[in-house]
Every structure is written in structure tokens, then in C-alpha cells.
CSV table of C-alpha atoms in Angstrom, one decimal:
chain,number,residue,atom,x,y,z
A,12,UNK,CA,45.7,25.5,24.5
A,13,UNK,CA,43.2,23.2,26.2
A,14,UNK,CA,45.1,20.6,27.9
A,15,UNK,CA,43.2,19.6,31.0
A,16,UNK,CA,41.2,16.7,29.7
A,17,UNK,CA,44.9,15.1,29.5
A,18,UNK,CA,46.8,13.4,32.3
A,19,UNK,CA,50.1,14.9,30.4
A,20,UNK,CA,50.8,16.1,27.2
A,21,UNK,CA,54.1,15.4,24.9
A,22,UNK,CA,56.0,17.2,23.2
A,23,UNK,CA,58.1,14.7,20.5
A,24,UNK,CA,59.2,17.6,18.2
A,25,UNK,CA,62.1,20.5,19.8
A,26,UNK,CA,65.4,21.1,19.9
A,27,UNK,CA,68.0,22.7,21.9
A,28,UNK,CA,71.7,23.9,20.3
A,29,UNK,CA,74.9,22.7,22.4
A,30,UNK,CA,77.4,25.7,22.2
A,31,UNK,CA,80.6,23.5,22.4
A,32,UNK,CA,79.5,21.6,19.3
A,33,UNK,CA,79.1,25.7,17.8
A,34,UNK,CA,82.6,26.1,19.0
A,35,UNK,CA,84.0,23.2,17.6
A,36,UNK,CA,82.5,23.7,14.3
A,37,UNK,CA,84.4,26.9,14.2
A,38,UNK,CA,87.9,24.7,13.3
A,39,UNK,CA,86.2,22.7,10.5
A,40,UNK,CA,84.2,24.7,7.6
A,41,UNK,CA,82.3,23.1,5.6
A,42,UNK,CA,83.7,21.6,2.4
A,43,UNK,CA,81.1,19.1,1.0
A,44,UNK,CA,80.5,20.4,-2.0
A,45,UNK,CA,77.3,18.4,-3.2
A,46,UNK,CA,73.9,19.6,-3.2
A,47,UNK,CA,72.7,20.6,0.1
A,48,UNK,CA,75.7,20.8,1.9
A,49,UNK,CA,77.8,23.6,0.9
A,50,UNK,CA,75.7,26.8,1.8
A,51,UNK,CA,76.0,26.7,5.7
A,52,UNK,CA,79.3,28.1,7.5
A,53,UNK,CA,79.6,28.6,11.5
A,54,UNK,CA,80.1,32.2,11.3
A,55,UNK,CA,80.1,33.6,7.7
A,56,UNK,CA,77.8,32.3,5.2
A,57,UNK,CA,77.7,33.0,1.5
A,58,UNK,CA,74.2,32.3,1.8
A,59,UNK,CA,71.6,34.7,3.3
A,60,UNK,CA,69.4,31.6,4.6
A,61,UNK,CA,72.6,30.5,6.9
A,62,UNK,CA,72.7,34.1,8.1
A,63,UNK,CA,69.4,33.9,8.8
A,64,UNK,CA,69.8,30.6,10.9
A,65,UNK,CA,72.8,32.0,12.8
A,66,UNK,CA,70.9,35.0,13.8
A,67,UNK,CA,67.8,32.7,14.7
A,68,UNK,CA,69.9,30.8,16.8
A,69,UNK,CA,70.9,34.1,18.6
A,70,UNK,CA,67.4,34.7,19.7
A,71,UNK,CA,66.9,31.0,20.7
A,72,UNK,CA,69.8,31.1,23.2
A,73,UNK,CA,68.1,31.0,26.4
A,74,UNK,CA,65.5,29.0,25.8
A,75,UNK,CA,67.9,26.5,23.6
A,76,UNK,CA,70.6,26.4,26.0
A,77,UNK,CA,69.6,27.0,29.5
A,78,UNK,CA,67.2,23.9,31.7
A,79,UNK,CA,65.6,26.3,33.6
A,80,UNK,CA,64.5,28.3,31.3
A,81,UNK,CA,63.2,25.7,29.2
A,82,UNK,CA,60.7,24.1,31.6
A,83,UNK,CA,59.2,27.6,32.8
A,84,UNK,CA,58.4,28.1,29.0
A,85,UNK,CA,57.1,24.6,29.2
A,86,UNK,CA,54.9,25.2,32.3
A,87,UNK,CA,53.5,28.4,30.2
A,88,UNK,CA,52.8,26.0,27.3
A,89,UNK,CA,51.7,23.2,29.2
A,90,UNK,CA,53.6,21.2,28.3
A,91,UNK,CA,54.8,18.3,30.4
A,92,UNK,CA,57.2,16.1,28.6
A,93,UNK,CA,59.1,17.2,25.6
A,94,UNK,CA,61.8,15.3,23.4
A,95,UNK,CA,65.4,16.7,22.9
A,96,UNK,CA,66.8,17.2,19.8
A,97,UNK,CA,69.3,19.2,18.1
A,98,UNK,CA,69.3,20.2,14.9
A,99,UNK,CA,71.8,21.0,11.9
A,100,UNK,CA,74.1,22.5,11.6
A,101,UNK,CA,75.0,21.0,14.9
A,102,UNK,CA,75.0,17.6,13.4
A,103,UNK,CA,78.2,17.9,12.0
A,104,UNK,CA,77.8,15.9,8.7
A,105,UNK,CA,80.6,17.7,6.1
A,106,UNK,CA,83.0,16.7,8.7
A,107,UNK,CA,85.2,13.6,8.1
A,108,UNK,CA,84.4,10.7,10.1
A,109,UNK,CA,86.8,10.9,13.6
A,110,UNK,CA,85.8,14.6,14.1
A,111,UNK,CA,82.0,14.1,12.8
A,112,UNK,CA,82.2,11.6,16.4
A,113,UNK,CA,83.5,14.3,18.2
A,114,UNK,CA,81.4,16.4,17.5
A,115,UNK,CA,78.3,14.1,17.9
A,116,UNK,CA,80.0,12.6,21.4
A,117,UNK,CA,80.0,16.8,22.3
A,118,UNK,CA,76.4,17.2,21.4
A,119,UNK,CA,75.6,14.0,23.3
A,120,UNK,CA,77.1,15.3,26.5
A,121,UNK,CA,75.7,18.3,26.0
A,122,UNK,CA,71.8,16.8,25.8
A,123,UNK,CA,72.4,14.4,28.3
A,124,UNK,CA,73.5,17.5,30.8
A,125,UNK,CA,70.5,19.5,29.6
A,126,UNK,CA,67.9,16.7,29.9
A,127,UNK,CA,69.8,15.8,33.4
A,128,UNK,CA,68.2,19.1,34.9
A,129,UNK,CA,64.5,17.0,34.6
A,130,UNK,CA,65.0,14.3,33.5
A,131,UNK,CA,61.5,12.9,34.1
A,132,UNK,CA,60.6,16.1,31.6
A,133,UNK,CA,63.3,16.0,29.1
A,134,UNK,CA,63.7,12.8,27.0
A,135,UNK,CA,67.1,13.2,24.8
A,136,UNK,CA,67.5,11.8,21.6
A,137,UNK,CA,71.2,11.3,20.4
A,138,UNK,CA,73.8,12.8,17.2
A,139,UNK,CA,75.5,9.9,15.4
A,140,UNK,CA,77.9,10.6,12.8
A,141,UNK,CA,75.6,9.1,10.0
A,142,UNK,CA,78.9,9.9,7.1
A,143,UNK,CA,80.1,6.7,9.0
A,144,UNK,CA,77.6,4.0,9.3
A,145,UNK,CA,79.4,2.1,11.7
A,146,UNK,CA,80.6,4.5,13.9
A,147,UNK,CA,77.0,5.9,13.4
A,148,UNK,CA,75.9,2.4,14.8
A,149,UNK,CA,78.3,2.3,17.6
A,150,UNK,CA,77.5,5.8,18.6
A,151,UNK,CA,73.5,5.2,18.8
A,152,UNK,CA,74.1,2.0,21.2
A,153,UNK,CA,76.4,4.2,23.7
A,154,UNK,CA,73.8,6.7,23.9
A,155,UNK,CA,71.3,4.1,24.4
A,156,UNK,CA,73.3,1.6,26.7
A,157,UNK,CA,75.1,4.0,28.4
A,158,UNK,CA,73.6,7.5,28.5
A,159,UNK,CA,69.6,6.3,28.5
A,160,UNK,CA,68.7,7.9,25.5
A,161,UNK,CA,65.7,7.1,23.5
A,162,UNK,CA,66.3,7.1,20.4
A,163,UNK,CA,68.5,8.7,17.4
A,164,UNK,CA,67.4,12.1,15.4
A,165,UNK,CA,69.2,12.3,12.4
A,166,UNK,CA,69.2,14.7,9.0
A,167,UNK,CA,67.5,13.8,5.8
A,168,UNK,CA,70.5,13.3,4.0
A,169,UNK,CA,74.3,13.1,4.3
A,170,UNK,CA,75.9,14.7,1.6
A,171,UNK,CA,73.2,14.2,-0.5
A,172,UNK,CA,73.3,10.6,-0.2
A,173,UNK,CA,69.4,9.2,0.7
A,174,UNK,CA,69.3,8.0,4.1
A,175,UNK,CA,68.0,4.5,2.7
A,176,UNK,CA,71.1,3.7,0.5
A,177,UNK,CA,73.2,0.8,1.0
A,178,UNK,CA,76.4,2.1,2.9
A,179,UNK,CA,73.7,3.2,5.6
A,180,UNK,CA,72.2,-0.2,6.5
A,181,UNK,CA,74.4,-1.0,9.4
A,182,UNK,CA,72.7,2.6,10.9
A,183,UNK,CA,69.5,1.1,10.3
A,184,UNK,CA,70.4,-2.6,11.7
A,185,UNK,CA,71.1,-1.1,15.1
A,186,UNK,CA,68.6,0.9,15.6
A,187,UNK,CA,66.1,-2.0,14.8
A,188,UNK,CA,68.6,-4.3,17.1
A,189,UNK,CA,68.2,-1.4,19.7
A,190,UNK,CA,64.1,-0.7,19.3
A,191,UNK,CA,64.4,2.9,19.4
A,192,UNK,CA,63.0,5.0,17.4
A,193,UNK,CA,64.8,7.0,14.6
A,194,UNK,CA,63.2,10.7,13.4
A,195,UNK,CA,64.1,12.2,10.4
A,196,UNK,CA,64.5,16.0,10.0
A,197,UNK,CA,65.5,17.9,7.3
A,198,UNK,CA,68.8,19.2,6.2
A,199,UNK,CA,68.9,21.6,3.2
A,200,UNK,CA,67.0,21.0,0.1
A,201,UNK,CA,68.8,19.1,-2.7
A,202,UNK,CA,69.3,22.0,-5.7
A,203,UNK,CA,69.2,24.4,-3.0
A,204,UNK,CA,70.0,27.1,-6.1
A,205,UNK,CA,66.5,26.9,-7.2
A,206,UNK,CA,64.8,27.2,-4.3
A,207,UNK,CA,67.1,30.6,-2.5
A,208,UNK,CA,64.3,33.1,-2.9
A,209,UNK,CA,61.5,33.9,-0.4
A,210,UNK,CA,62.5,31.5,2.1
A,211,UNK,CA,61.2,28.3,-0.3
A,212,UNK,CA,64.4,26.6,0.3
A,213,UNK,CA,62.3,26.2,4.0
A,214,UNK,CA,59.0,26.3,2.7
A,215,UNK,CA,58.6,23.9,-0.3
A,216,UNK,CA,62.3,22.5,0.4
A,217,UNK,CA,61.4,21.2,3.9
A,218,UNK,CA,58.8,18.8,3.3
A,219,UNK,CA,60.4,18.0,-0.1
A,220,UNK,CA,63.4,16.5,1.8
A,221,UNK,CA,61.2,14.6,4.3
A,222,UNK,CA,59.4,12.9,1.2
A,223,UNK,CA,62.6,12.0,-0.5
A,224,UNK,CA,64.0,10.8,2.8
A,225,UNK,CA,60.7,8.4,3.7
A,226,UNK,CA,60.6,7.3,-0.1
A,227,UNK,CA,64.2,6.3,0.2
A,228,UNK,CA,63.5,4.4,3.2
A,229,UNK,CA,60.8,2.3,1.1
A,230,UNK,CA,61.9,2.1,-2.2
A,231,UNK,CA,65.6,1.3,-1.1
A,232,UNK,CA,63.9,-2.1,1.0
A,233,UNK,CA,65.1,-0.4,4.2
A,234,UNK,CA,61.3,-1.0,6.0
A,235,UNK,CA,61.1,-4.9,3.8
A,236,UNK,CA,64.7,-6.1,5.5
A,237,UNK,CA,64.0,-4.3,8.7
A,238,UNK,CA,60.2,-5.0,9.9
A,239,UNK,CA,60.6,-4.1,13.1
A,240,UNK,CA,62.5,-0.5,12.9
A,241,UNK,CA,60.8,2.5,14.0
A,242,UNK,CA,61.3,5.4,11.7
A,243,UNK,CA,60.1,8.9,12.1
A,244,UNK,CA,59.1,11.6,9.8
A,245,UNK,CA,58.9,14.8,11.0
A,246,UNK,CA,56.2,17.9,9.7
A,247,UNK,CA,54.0,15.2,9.0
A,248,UNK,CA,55.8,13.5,6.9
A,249,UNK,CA,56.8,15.8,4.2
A,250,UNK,CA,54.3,15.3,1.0
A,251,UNK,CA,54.3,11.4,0.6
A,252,UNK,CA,51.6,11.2,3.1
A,253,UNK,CA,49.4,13.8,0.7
A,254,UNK,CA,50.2,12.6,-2.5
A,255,UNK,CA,49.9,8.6,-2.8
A,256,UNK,CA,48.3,7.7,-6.3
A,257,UNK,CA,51.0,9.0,-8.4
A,258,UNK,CA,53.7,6.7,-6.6
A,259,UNK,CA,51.5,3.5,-6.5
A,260,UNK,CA,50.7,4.0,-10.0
A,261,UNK,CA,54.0,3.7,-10.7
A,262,UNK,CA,54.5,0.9,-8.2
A,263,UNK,CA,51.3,-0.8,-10.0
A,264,UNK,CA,52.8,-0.6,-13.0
A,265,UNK,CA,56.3,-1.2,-12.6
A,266,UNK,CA,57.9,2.0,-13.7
A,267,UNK,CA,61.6,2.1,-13.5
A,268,UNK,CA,61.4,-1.6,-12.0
A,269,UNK,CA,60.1,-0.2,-8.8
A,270,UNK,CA,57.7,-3.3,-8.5
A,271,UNK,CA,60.7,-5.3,-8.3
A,272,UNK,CA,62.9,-2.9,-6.0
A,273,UNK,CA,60.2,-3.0,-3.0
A,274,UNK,CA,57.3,-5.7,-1.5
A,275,UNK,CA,54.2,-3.6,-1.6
A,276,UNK,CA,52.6,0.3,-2.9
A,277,UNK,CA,54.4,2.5,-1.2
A,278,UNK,CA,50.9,3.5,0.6
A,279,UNK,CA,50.9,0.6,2.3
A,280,UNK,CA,54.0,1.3,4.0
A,281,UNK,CA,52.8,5.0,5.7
A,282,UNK,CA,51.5,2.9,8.7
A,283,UNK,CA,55.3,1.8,9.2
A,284,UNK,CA,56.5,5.3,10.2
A,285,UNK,CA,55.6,8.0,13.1
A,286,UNK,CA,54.9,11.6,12.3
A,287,UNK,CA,54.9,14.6,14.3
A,288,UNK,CA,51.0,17.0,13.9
A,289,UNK,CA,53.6,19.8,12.8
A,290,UNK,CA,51.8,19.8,9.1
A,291,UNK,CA,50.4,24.0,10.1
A,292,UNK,CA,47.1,23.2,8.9
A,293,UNK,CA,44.3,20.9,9.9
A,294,UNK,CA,43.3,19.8,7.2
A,295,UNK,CA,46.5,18.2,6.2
A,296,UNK,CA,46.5,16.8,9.6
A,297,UNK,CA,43.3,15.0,9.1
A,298,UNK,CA,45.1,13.5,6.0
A,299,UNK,CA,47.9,12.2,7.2
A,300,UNK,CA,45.8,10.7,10.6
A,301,UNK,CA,43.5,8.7,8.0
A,302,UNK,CA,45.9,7.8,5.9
A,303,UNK,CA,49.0,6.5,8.3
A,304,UNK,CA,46.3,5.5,11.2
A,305,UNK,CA,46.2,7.3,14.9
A,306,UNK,CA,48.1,5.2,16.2
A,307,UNK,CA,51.3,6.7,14.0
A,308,UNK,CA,50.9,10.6,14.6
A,309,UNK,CA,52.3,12.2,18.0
A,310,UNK,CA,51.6,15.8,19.0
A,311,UNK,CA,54.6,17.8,18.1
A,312,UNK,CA,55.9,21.7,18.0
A,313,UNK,CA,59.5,22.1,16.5
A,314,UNK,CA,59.6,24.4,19.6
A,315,UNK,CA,61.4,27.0,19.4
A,316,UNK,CA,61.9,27.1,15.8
A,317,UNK,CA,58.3,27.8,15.5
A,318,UNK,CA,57.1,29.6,18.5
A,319,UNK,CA,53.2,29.3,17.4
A,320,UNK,CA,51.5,25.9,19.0
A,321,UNK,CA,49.3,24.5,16.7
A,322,UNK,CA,47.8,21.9,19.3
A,323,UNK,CA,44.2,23.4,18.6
A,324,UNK,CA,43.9,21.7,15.2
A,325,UNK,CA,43.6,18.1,17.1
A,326,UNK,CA,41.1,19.4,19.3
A,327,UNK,CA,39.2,20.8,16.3
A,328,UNK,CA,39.3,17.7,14.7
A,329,UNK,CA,35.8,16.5,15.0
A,330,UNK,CA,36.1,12.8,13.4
A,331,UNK,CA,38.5,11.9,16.3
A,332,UNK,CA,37.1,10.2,19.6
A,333,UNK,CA,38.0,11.4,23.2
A,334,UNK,CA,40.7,8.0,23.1
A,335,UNK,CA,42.2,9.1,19.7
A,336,UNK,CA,43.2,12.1,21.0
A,337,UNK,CA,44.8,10.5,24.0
A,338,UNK,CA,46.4,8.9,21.8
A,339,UNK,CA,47.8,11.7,19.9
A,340,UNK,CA,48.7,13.8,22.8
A,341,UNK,CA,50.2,11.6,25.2
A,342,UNK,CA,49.4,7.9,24.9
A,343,UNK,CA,51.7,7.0,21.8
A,344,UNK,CA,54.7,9.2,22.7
A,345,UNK,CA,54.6,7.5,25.7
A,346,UNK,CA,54.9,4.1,24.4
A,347,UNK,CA,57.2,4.7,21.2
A,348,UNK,CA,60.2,6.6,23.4
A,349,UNK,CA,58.6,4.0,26.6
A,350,UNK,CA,58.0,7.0,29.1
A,351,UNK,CA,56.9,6.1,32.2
A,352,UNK,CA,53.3,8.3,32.9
């Protein structure tokens, strides 16, 4: 990719694994048993998508686990700043709530160590135990007070509970309290059955979570009570962005009571979150950019999950000026996760 017209370029969108969190899980299977949250096991899975993921994660090692390696990839990108994340299953959800901390207080040391290698490179974003709001809450200010992080990264659901229901507003009061932001990944589809075949329970279940995850966060009043919170959709924000008549229709006309659940369409509210330019196609990117504003979208990979870089499609943009795409690549990373460039 191009990069040299850019005094850096961020990376908001990757994630590393943390082997002692692996280990851990190894003592506590997974026995949710609602949609979404009982097809993934450590070790043996009864379905073939976790086997898949455990022998993804196999390749990933290096690059996933070890510093060094991570910034030579980088410099071979050109990359120079990239957010931390981990991902599921290393969030630890199913767990009950004293050993869901553990586990998320392992993963924490273990970004904190990995980010530690460079750390004017790496920028970690912290685990909270989100089946416990409050300890959630608790967890996200330690990270933040204590270990410098920059935000949370969290998991569509928790057993298939929407992210925007009530039990989770003290989660959502921190963060806001806090000012970091909060981005959204997703955890596997809800009626994962349906969607088992030909890998759709990643390719149409993905962005299906990330919708029902951002429309939770507006229909439930989460962005109405908390104005100034600074949610985060990843993959471009699912299909919400895409899709917007249907759902103000139904605002417009008070379907289900909607009008009375929420302050505004639910359009309105796209300019509220951030997105990663992880949509794989340009012209969805050009989309989302008009719809939720430049100043909302953030150059991002999901490095190494997908190895190809799909940078070119802001470059080939051609209604964006030189300063929008400052803004994408560098200029409003640096200001949500308040990098120093």
C-alpha cells in the first residue's frame, strides 16, 4: 500500500491471543447453553467452525503472541501504530463471574506485557467480564487508571443478552465516566444452527451481530442517557449503516412503540458510533463514510484474522479530499484512543 503521503498510519482493528487465558480456559468448558454460546470448546469442539478457529489460531501464533514479530510484520505493512485486541474465545464470557475476572485480569496482563515491548506502537485495549456489569465496570477503570489502556473491546453479546439491555448500563456509565472508547466485535451468530454451512455463520452471521449489537445500543436508549460515550462498530458497522429506511420507517411510524423507546430515527444516531474501513469492498466503504460522516470511520485490518490489507479502497476513493483521508488513516485514531503523533 501507498502510505507515504501520511506522517503515520493506524491500525484500530487487530488482535493478539494470550496463551495463559487458552490455558485457563482449559479447566472451565463452556456451559451456556443459549444461542451463540454453546458451539466453542478450548480443545474439542462439536462444531467444525470452532475447529476451524483453534487451528487458525495455530497458524497465528507468532505473529499473535510474540512483540517482535509483530512490529517486523508491521514495518512490512507499514504500519506504524496498531490497536491491541483479543478476541473470543479469549473473552471468557460462559464463565461465572469470579473466574470470567480472572480470566479477563490474565488477558489484561498479557496485553499490557505485549504492548509493553513498543509501547509508542502498540495501544492495548482491555477484557472486562461483561456477564458482570459491575465487575465489568471496575475492571475497565483498572485497565484505564492503572494499566494506561485506552479503551475496552468487548463481544456483541453475552449469552445472548444484547449489549444495550438494562443489567449492562453500569458497563456503559463507566466507560462514558472514563471517555474511552468501547468497540464492538462479534461473538457467534444468534441461531448459529441456521447459518453452520459454508462458513455463513462468519460471512452473513458477522455483520448480522454487529447490526443487532449497534441497534441495541439505540433502541435500548443506551446513546439517549449516555451522550457522551464512544461506541465502536467494527467491519463497518455490520448492515445498519447499509440499510436505514426500513428501520426509520418503523421509527416514523411507531412500530412496536419504537418511537417511544428512543429520541430520534435510528439514522440519526450512525454519527454517534466509530467504524473500522474493514467492510472488503469500496463501495460499501463509500456508504458508510457518507452516511456516518469522515470524521467516524478509522482505517482498520482485523490483522491477522485477515491477512489481505484492503487500505487501497480509501485511496481509490475519489470523492474524498487529501484532509479526509488524513483523517481516516491517522488523524481520528489519534484523537479517539488520544495518541500522541
Amino acid at each position: 500500500m501507498s502510505t507515504s503521503k501520511y506522517p503515520v498510519v493506524i491500525d484500530v482493528h487487530s488482535h493478539i491471543r494470550v496463551p495463559e487465558v487458552l490455558d485457563y480456559m482449559k479447566d472451565y468448558p463452556i456451559t451456556a447453553t443459549g444461542p451463540g454460546t454453546d458451539d466453542w470448546y478450548v480443545d474439542n469442539s462439536r462444531s467444525s467452525a470452532s475447529a476451524n478457529m483453534v487451528e487458525l489460531e495455530k497458524q497465528r501464533k507468532k505473529v499473535s503472541t510474540d512483540p517482535a514479530e509483530r512490529i517486523r510484520q508491521l514495518d512490512e505493512r507499514r504500519v506504524d501504530i496498531q490497536v491491541i485486541s483479543v478476541n473470543f474465545p479469549n473473552t471468557c464470557y460462559w464463565m461465572e463471574p469470579e473466574n470470567g475476572l480472572h480470566a479477563a485480569r490474565l488477558a489484561n496482563k498479557g496485553i499490557a506485557e505485549f504492548c509493553s515491548y513498543a509501547p509508542d506502537r502498540l495501544i492495548p485495549l482491555g477484557v472486562v467480564p461483561m456477564q458482570a456489569p459491575e465487575l465489568a465496570a471496575a475492571e475497565l477503570e483498572r485497565c484505564v487508571k492503572e494499566l494506561g489502556f485506552r479503551g475496552a473491546w468487548i463481544n456483541s453479546h453475552v449469552r445472548a443478552k444484547d449489549i444495550g439491555e438494562e443489567q449492562f448500563r453500569a458497563f456503559w456509565a463507566k466507560a462514558e465516566e472514563l471517555d474511552v472508547p468501547v468497540f464492538v466485535h462479534p461473538l457467534n451468530a444468534v441461531d448459529f444452527d441456521r447459518l453452520r454451512k459454508h462458513f455463513r455463520f462468519n460471512a452473513i452471521g458477522n455483520p448480522l451481530e454487529e447490526t443487532l449489537a449497534m441497534a441495541s445500543l439505540i433502541y435500548e436508549g443506551i446513546l439517549d442517557d449516555f451522550p457522551k460515550l464512544k461506541p465502536g462498530i467494527c467491519h463497518g458497522g455490520g448492515y445498519l449503516p447499509y440499510y436505514p429506511g426500513r428501520v426509520d420507517y418503523c421509527y416514523d411510524t411507531n412500530r412496536g412503540g419504537a418511537a417511544e423507546a428512543f429520541r430520534q430515527r435510528p439514522s440519526e444516531y450512525f454519527g454517534r458510533f466509530f467504524y473500522d474501513t474493514n467492510t472488503f469492498d469500496r463501495y460499501a466503504l463509500e456508504v458508510l463514510i457518507k452516511r456516518a460522516g469522515v470524521s467516524q470511520v478509522m482505517y482498520g485490518s482485523d490483522w491477522p484474522a485477515i491477512p489481505e490489507d484492503y487500505f487501497h479502497h480509501i485511496e481509490e476513493l475519489s470523492f474524498l479530499s487529501d484532509e479526509d483521508r488524513q483523517r481516516i488513516v491517522w488523524k481520528n485514531a489519534a484523537e479517539l484512543y488520544k495518541i500522541s503523533v
